[in-house]
Coordinates of C-alpha atoms and ligand atoms in Angstrom, one line a residue:
X1 CA 0.0 0.0 0.0
X2 CA 1.2 3.5 -0.8
X3 CA 1.9 5.7 2.2
X4 CA -0.1 9.0 2.0
X5 CA 0.7 10.3 5.4
X6 CA 4.5 10.4 5.8
X7 CA 6.6 13.5 6.3
X8 CA 9.5 14.4 3.9
X9 CA 12.6 12.3 4.5
X10 CA 15.7 14.5 4.8
X11 CA 18.0 14.2 1.8
X12 CA 21.1 12.2 2.8
X13 CA 23.1 12.5 -0.4
X14 CA 22.1 9.2 -1.9
X15 CA 19.4 8.6 -4.5
X16 CA 16.1 8.5 -2.5
X17 CA 13.6 9.6 -5.1
X18 CA 12.1 7.9 -8.0
X19 CA 10.5 10.1 -10.7
X20 CA 7.9 8.4 -12.8
X21 CA 7.6 10.2 -16.2
X22 CA 6.2 9.7 -19.7
X23 CA 8.3 9.5 -22.8
X24 CA 10.5 12.6 -23.2
X25 CA 9.5 13.4 -26.8
X26 CA 5.9 14.4 -25.8
X27 CA 5.6 14.5 -22.0
X28 CA 5.4 18.2 -21.2
X29 CA 4.4 17.7 -17.6
X30 CA 7.2 15.3 -16.9
X31 CA 9.7 17.7 -18.3
X32 CA 9.0 20.2 -15.5
X33 CA 10.1 18.3 -12.4
X34 CA 12.8 16.4 -14.3
X35 CA 14.6 19.5 -15.6
X36 CA 14.1 21.2 -12.2
X37 CA 15.6 18.3 -10.2
X38 CA 18.5 17.9 -12.6
X39 CA 19.3 21.6 -12.6
X40 CA 19.2 21.8 -8.8
X41 CA 21.1 18.6 -8.4
X42 CA 18.4 16.7 -6.6
X43 CA 19.2 13.1 -7.3
X44 CA 16.6 10.7 -8.6
X45 CA 16.1 7.5 -10.4
X46 CA 13.9 7.8 -13.5
X47 CA 11.1 5.4 -14.4
X48 CA 9.7 5.9 -17.9
X49 CA 6.2 4.8 -18.8
X50 CA 5.5 5.4 -22.6
X51 CA 2.3 7.4 -23.1
X52 CA -0.7 6.3 -25.2
X53 CA -0.1 2.6 -24.9
X54 CA -2.7 0.0 -23.7
X55 CA -0.6 -0.7 -20.6
X56 CA 0.0 3.0 -19.5
X57 CA -2.8 3.2 -16.9
X58 CA -1.9 -0.1 -15.3
X59 CA 1.8 0.8 -15.1
X60 CA 1.1 4.2 -13.6
X61 CA -1.3 2.6 -11.1
X62 CA 1.7 0.9 -9.5
X63 CA 2.7 4.4 -8.3
X64 CA -0.4 6.6 -8.1
X65 CA -4.1 6.4 -8.3
X66 CA -4.2 9.7 -10.4
X67 CA -3.4 7.8 -13.6
X68 CA -1.1 10.5 -14.9
X69 CA 2.7 11.2 -14.9
X70 CA 4.7 12.7 -13.4
X71 CA 4.7 11.0 -10.0
X72 CA 7.5 11.6 -7.5
X73 CA 8.1 8.6 -5.2
X74 CA 9.9 9.4 -1.9
X75 CA 10.2 5.8 -0.6
X76 CA 6.7 4.5 -0.8
X77 CA 5.2 8.0 -0.5
X78 CA 3.6 9.1 -3.8
X79 CA 3.4 12.7 -4.7
X80 CA 1.4 13.3 -7.9
X81 CA 0.5 16.4 -9.9
X82 CA 3.4 18.7 -10.9
X83 CA 2.7 21.6 -8.7
X84 CA 2.6 19.4 -5.6
X85 CA 5.8 17.7 -6.6
X86 CA 7.6 21.1 -6.9
X87 CA 6.2 22.2 -3.5
X88 CA 7.2 18.9 -1.9
X89 CA 10.7 19.3 -3.1
X90 CA 10.8 23.0 -2.0
X91 CA 9.8 21.8 1.5
X92 CA 12.3 18.9 1.5
X93 CA 15.2 21.0 0.1
X94 CA 15.1 24.5 1.4
X95 CA 18.8 24.9 0.5
X96 CA 18.0 24.4 -3.2
X97 CA 15.9 27.5 -3.6
X98 CA 13.2 26.1 -5.8
X99 CA 11.4 29.4 -5.2
X100 CA 13.1 32.8 -5.1
X101 CA 14.0 33.6 -1.5
X102 CA 12.5 37.1 -1.2
X103 CA 8.8 37.6 -0.7
X104 CA 7.8 39.5 -3.8
X105 CA 9.6 37.4 -6.5
X106 CA 8.7 34.2 -4.6
X107 CA 5.0 35.2 -4.7
X108 CA 5.3 36.1 -8.4
X109 CA 7.1 32.8 -9.3
X110 CA 4.5 30.8 -7.5
X111 CA 1.6 32.7 -9.1
X112 CA 3.1 32.2 -12.5
X113 CA 3.4 28.4 -12.0
X114 CA -0.2 28.3 -10.7
X115 CA -1.4 30.3 -13.7
X116 CA 0.5 28.0 -16.1
X117 CA -0.8 24.9 -14.3
X118 CA -4.4 25.9 -14.9
X119 CA -4.2 27.9 -18.0
X120 CA -2.8 28.6 -21.5
X121 CA -5.1 26.0 -22.9
X122 CA -5.3 27.4 -26.4
X123 CA -1.5 27.4 -26.8
X124 CA -1.3 24.0 -25.2
X125 CA -3.8 22.5 -27.6
X126 CA -2.6 24.3 -30.8
X127 CA 1.1 23.8 -30.2
X128 CA 1.8 20.3 -28.8
X129 CA 5.2 19.4 -27.4
X130 CA 7.0 17.2 -29.9
X131 CA 10.7 17.5 -29.6
X132 CA 11.2 15.6 -32.9
X133 CA 9.6 18.3 -35.0
X134 CA 9.8 22.1 -35.7
X135 CA 6.9 23.9 -37.4
X136 CA 6.6 27.1 -39.5
X137 CA 4.8 30.0 -37.8
X138 CA 1.2 30.0 -38.9
X139 CA -2.2 31.6 -37.8
X140 CA -3.4 29.6 -34.9
X141 CA -6.3 31.8 -33.7
X142 CA -6.9 34.7 -31.4
X143 CA -6.9 32.7 -28.2
X144 CA -3.4 31.4 -28.9
X145 CA -2.3 35.0 -29.5
X146 CA -3.8 36.0 -26.2
X147 CA -2.0 33.2 -24.4
X148 CA 1.3 34.2 -26.0
X149 CA 0.8 37.9 -25.2
X150 CA 0.2 37.0 -21.5
X151 CA 3.3 34.7 -21.4
X152 CA 5.3 37.5 -22.9
X153 CA 4.0 40.0 -20.3
X154 CA 4.9 37.6 -17.4
X155 CA 8.4 36.9 -18.8
X156 CA 9.1 40.5 -19.4
X157 CA 8.1 41.6 -15.9
X158 CA 10.1 38.8 -14.2
X159 CA 13.2 39.3 -16.4
X160 CA 13.2 43.1 -16.1
X161 CA 12.4 43.2 -12.4
X162 CA 14.2 40.2 -11.0
X163 CA 16.3 38.6 -13.8
X164 CA 19.4 40.7 -13.5
X165 CA 21.4 38.3 -11.3
X166 CA 21.4 35.4 -13.8
X167 CA 20.1 34.0 -17.1
X168 CA 16.6 33.0 -15.9
X169 CA 13.3 34.6 -15.0
X170 CA 14.3 35.4 -11.4
X171 CA 18.1 35.2 -11.9
X172 CA 19.2 31.7 -10.9
X173 CA 17.4 28.7 -12.3
X174 CA 14.3 27.7 -10.2
X175 CA 11.1 25.7 -10.4
X176 CA 9.4 28.4 -12.4
X177 CA 11.9 28.0 -15.2
X178 CA 11.3 24.2 -15.2
X179 CA 7.6 24.9 -15.1
X180 CA 7.8 27.1 -18.2
X181 CA 10.3 24.9 -20.1
X182 CA 7.6 23.1 -22.1
X183 CA 5.9 26.5 -22.8
X184 CA 9.3 27.6 -24.2
X185 CA 9.5 24.5 -26.3
X186 CA 6.0 25.3 -27.7
X187 CA 7.0 28.8 -28.6
X188 CA 10.4 27.9 -30.2
X189 CA 9.3 24.7 -32.0
X190 CA 6.1 26.3 -33.4
X191 CA 7.9 29.3 -34.9
X192 CA 7.2 32.2 -32.5
X193 CA 9.7 35.1 -32.3
X194 CA 9.4 36.7 -28.9
X195 CA 11.9 39.7 -29.0
X196 CA 15.5 39.9 -27.8
X197 CA 14.9 39.8 -24.0
X198 CA 12.7 36.7 -24.1
X199 CA 14.6 35.0 -26.9
X200 CA 17.8 35.1 -24.9
X201 CA 15.9 33.7 -21.9
X202 CA 14.5 30.9 -24.2
X203 CA 18.1 30.2 -25.4
X204 CA 19.3 30.0 -21.8
X205 CA 16.7 27.4 -20.9
X206 CA 17.1 25.3 -24.0
X207 CA 20.9 25.6 -23.5
X208 CA 20.9 24.2 -20.0
X209 CA 22.6 20.8 -19.4
X210 CA 19.3 19.5 -18.1
X211 CA 17.3 20.4 -21.2
X212 CA 20.0 19.2 -23.5
X213 CA 20.1 15.8 -21.7
X214 CA 16.3 15.5 -21.8
X215 CA 16.2 16.4 -25.5
X216 CA 19.0 14.0 -26.5
X217 CA 17.2 11.2 -24.8
X218 CA 13.9 12.3 -26.4
X219 CA 15.4 12.1 -29.9
X220 CA 16.7 8.6 -29.2
X221 CA 13.3 7.2 -28.0
X222 CA 11.7 4.6 -30.2
X223 CA 8.1 5.2 -29.1
X224 CA 6.2 7.3 -31.6
X225 CA 2.6 8.4 -30.9
X226 CA 1.1 8.6 -34.5
X227 CA -1.6 11.1 -33.4
X228 CA 0.9 13.5 -32.1
X229 CA 3.0 13.3 -35.3
X230 CA 0.2 14.4 -37.6
X231 CA -0.3 18.0 -38.2
X232 CA -1.7 18.5 -41.7
X233 CA -2.0 22.3 -41.4
X234 CA 1.4 23.1 -40.1
X235 CA 4.2 22.9 -42.5
X236 CA 7.0 20.9 -40.9
X237 CA 10.4 22.3 -41.4
X238 CA 12.6 19.9 -39.6
X239 CA 12.1 16.4 -38.3
Ligands
LIG301 N1 -2.1 18.1 -13.7 C1 -1.2 16.9 -14.0 C2 -1.2 16.7 -15.5 C3 -0.4 15.5 -15.8 C4 -0.7 14.9 -17.2 O1 -1.7 15.3 -17.9 N2 0.2 14.1 -17.7 C5 0.1 13.5 -19.0 C6 1.4 13.3 -19.7 S1 2.2 14.8 -20.1 C7 -0.5 12.1 -18.8 O2 -0.1 11.4 -17.9 N3 -1.3 11.6 -19.8 C8 -1.8 10.3 -19.8 C9 -3.2 10.2 -19.5 O3 -3.9 11.2 -19.1 O4 -3.7 9.1 -19.7 C10 0.2 17.3 -13.5 O5 0.4 18.4 -13.2 O6 1.0 16.4 -13.3

């Protein structure tokens, strides 16, 4: 039986976590905690469950009743849903600064993740994550444009107000950058140009060792979900 009542175990320098994820080519939610943990040097063992297979639900059920990935396992304690995973890690590793340390940027970073978690549906559905393909920019509708304008506004405020001390939204890499990594992939891989300030932030995230490692593994995967590969309207430029 899974333990749902334990308190976080203190990190002792050996691998104590298991992170259950989907395949890297498509799994936007899995990319968030994976890149965050890698960037902040929080050790974990990875368990990949390929998406869209007849056995997916049964395999995930070994870890969580939610039926989705990612799931963080701390011993036999399951933490599901990305925002809770990030908060759990922030509690367990205060030294890793998953959130900015000061009140105002910390509140803004958390608000941005919550807004991302529940929103940007038009962008998410029009521009799926598929690390194997890049698409030409095309008209994708007013709702997608509204989402992109809001993302641009959030990035610009964070980078101008708090980003001076490093390459990322609030300076050093934090959970918020992991949280927006798949959003960045959608923008870059679907042809959007975001202006110099945001483009250099996008370059910084895509240039991290964590994203590079994720991407290299994604491109080597053998699982292909046909439905995610078909986009008759978008003109593919690279495969
Ligand atoms: N709100 C969840 C969403 C997780 C989610 O939708 N994961 C996808 C993969 S990216 C999944 O497991 N899909 C399989 C399914 O729903 O059957 C979270 O934050 O973790």
